[in-house]
Coordinates of C-alpha atoms in Angstrom, one line a residue:
X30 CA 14.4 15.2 8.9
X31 CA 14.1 18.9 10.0
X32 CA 11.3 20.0 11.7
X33 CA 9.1 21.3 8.9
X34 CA 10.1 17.7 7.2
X35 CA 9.3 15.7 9.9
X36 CA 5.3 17.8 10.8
X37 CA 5.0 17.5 7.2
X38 CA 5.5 13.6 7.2
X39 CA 3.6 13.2 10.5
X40 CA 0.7 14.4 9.2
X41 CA 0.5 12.0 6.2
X42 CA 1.3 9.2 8.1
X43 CA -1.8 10.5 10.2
X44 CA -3.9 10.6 6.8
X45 CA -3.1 7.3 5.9
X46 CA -4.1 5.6 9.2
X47 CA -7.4 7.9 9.2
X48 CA -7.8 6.5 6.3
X49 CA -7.2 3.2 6.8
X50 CA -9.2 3.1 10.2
X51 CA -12.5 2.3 8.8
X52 CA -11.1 -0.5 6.1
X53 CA -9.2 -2.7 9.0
X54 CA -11.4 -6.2 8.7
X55 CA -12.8 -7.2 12.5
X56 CA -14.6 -10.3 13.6
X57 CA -17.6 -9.5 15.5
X58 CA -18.5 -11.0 18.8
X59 CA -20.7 -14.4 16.7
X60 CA -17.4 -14.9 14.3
X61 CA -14.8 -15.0 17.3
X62 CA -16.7 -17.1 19.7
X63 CA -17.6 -19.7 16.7
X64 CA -13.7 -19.5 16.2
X65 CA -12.7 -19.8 20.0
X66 CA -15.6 -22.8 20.8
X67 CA -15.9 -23.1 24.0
X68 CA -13.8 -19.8 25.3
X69 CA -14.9 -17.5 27.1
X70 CA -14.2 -13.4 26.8
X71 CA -10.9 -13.6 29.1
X72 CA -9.5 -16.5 27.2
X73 CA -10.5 -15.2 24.1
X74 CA -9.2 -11.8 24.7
X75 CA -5.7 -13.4 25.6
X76 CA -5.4 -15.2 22.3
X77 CA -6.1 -12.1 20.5
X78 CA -3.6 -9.8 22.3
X79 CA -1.5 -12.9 21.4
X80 CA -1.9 -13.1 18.0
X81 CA -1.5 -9.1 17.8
X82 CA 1.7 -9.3 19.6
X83 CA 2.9 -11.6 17.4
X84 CA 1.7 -9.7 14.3
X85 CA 3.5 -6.7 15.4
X86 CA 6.3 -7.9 15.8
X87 CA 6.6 -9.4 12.3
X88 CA 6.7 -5.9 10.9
X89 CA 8.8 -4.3 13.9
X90 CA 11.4 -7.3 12.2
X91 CA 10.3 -7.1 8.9
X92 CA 11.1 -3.3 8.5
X93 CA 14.5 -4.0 10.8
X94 CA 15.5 -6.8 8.1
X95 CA 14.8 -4.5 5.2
X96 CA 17.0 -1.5 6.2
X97 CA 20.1 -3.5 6.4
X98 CA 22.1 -0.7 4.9
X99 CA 19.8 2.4 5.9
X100 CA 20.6 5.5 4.3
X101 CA 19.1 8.7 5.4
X102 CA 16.2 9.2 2.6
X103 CA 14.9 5.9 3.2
X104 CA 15.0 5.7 6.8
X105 CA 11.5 7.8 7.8
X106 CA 9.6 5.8 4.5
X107 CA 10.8 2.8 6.7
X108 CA 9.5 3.8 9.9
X109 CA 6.5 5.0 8.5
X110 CA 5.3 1.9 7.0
X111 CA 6.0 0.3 10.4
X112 CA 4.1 3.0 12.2
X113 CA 1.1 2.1 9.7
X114 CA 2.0 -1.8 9.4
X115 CA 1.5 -1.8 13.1
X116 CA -1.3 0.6 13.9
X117 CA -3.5 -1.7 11.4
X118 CA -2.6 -4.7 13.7
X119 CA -2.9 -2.7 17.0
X120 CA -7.3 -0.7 16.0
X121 CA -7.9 -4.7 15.0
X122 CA -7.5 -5.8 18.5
X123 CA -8.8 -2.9 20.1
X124 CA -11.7 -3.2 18.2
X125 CA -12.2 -7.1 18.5
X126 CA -11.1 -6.6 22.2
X127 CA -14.4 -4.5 22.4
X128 CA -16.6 -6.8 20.9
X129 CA -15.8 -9.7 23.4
X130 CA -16.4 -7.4 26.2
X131 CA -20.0 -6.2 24.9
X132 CA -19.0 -2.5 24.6
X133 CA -19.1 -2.5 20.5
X134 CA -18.6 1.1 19.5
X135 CA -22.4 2.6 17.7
X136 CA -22.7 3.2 14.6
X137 CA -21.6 1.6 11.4
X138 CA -18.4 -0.2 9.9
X139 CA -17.1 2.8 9.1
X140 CA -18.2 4.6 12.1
X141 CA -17.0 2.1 14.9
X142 CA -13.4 2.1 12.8
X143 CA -12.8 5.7 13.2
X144 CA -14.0 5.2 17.3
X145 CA -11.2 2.7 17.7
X146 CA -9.0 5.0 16.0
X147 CA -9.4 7.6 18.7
X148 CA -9.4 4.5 21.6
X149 CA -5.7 3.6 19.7
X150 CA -5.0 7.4 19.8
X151 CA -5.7 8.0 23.3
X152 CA -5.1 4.5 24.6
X153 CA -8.3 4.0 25.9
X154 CA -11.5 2.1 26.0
X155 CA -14.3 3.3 24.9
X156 CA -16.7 4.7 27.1
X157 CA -20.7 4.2 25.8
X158 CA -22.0 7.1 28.3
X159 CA -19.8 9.2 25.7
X160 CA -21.4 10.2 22.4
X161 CA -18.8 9.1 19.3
X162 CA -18.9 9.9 16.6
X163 CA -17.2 10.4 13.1
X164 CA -16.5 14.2 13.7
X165 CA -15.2 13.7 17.1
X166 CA -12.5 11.1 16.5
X167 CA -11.6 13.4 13.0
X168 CA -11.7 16.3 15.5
X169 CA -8.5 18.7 16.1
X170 CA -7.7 17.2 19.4
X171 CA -8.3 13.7 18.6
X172 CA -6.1 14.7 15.8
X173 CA -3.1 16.2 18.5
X174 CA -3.2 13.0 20.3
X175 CA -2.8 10.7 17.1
X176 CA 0.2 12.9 16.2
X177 CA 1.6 12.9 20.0
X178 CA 1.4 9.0 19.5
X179 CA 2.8 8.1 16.3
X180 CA 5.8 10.7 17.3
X181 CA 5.8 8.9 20.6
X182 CA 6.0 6.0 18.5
X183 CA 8.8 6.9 16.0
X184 CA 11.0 8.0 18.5
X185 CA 10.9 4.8 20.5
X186 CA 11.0 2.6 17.4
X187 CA 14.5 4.6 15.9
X188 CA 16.5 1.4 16.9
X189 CA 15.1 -0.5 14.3
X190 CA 16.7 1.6 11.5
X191 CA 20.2 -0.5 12.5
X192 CA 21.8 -3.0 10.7
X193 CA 20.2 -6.2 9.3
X194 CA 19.4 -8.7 12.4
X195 CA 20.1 -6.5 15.3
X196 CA 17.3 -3.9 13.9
X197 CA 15.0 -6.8 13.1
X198 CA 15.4 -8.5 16.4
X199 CA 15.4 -4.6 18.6
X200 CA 12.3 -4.2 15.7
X201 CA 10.3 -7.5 17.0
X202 CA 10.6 -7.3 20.5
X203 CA 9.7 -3.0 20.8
X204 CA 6.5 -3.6 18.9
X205 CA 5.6 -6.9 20.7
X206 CA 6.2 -5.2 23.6
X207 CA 4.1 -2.0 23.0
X208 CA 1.2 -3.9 21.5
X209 CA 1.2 -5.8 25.1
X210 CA 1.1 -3.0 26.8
X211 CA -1.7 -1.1 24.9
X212 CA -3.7 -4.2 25.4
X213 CA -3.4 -4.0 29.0
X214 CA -4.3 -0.4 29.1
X215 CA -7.7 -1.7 26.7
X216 CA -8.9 -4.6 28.9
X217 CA -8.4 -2.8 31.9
X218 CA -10.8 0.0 31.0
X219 CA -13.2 -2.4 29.0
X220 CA -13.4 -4.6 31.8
X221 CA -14.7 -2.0 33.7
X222 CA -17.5 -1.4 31.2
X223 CA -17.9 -4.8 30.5
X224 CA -21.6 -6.5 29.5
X225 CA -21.4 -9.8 29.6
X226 CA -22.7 -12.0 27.1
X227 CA -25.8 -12.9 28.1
X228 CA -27.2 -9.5 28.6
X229 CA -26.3 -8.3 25.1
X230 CA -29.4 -7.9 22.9
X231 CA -30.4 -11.1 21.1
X232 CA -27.6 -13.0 22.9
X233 CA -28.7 -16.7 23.4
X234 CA -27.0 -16.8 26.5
X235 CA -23.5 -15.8 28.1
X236 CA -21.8 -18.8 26.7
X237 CA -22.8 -21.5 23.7
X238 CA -24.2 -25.0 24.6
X239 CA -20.9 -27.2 26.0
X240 CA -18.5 -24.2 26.7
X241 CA -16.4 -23.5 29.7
X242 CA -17.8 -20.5 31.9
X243 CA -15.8 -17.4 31.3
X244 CA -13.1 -16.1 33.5
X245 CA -14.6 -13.1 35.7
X246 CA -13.1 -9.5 35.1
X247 CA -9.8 -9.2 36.8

């Protein structure tokens, strides 16, 4: 793609995860510790980046598979439904990542979506001291840093665009990798910020009746 091609398709694959932000489904802190009995937030946190991991890296090999025979009009529709495929996996975590550690973004659905769409952007927890909202994470530098990441992005996921099994396998293992990574960049800031169970309003206590006690921020 030229240049004018490429800020052109950029900026709808920007549209398209600003729009699809505020739509991604997320447990909240009752559903994930009635499906982790027993858990507490470290353990529960590492079966999440877990499951993310692994969820990225079925479309890092799913879009490898498919462009067995790339040719050059298909290749950036290809990478861009990766880019999308695996930012939908990537705001899930971070925003279920926030949730076990107490520091739920304010607002509603739609409000906290577009917050962990400007954590994702910049790689970073949220920070409660901070006023978020809607306008901020739409705002023009919040907007500079989504497109510095999914071009960040694109360029390091051009080996997938390679023949059937050696793009799907280079494909798996990038996005696994980078999903990892953002999650450690995530935890490290939330656990910094972290309110533990038992202090969050209306919590019953830190963990429920017969669980283990939770790992202490690392």
């Amino acid at each position: 793609m030229g240049g004018t091609g490429r800020t052109a398709g950029v900026s709808l694959i920007v549209d398209r995860i600003v729009e699809l932000a505020p739509r991604v489904p997320v447990r909240d802190l009752e559903t994930l510790r009635r499906q982790f009995p027993g858990l507490g937030p470290e353990e529960i946190a590492d079966k999440l980046v877990a499951g993310a991991a692994r969820g990225s890296a079925a479309v890092g090999a799913a879009v490898g598979a498919a462009v067995m025979m790339p040719v050059p009009p298909a290749m950036p529709a290809e990478l861009a439904a990766e880019i999308v495929g695996v930012a939908a996996v990537e705001i899930k975590l971070i925003a279920e990542l926030h949730e076990i550690y107490g520091v739920r973004a304010p607002g509603n659905a739609p409000e906290r979506g577009m917050a962990y769409l400007t954590a994702w952007s910049g790689e970073r927890g949220i920070d409660l001291a901070e006023p978020l909202t809607v306008q901020a994470a739409l705002s023009g530098h919040a907007k500079r840093e989504l497109r510095r990441r999914i071009l960040h992005r694109g360029v390091r996921n051009l080996p997938n665009l390679a023949p059937f099994m050696v793009g799907a396998g280079v494909g798996a293992v990038m996005n696994r990798r980078g999903t990892r990574r953002l999650a450690h960049k995530i935890r490290a800031d939330l656990r910094a910020r972290q309110v533990t169970w038992k202090a969050l309003p209306g919590a019953a206590g830190e963990n429920p009746p017969g669980s283990r006690p939770s790992h202490r921020p690392r």
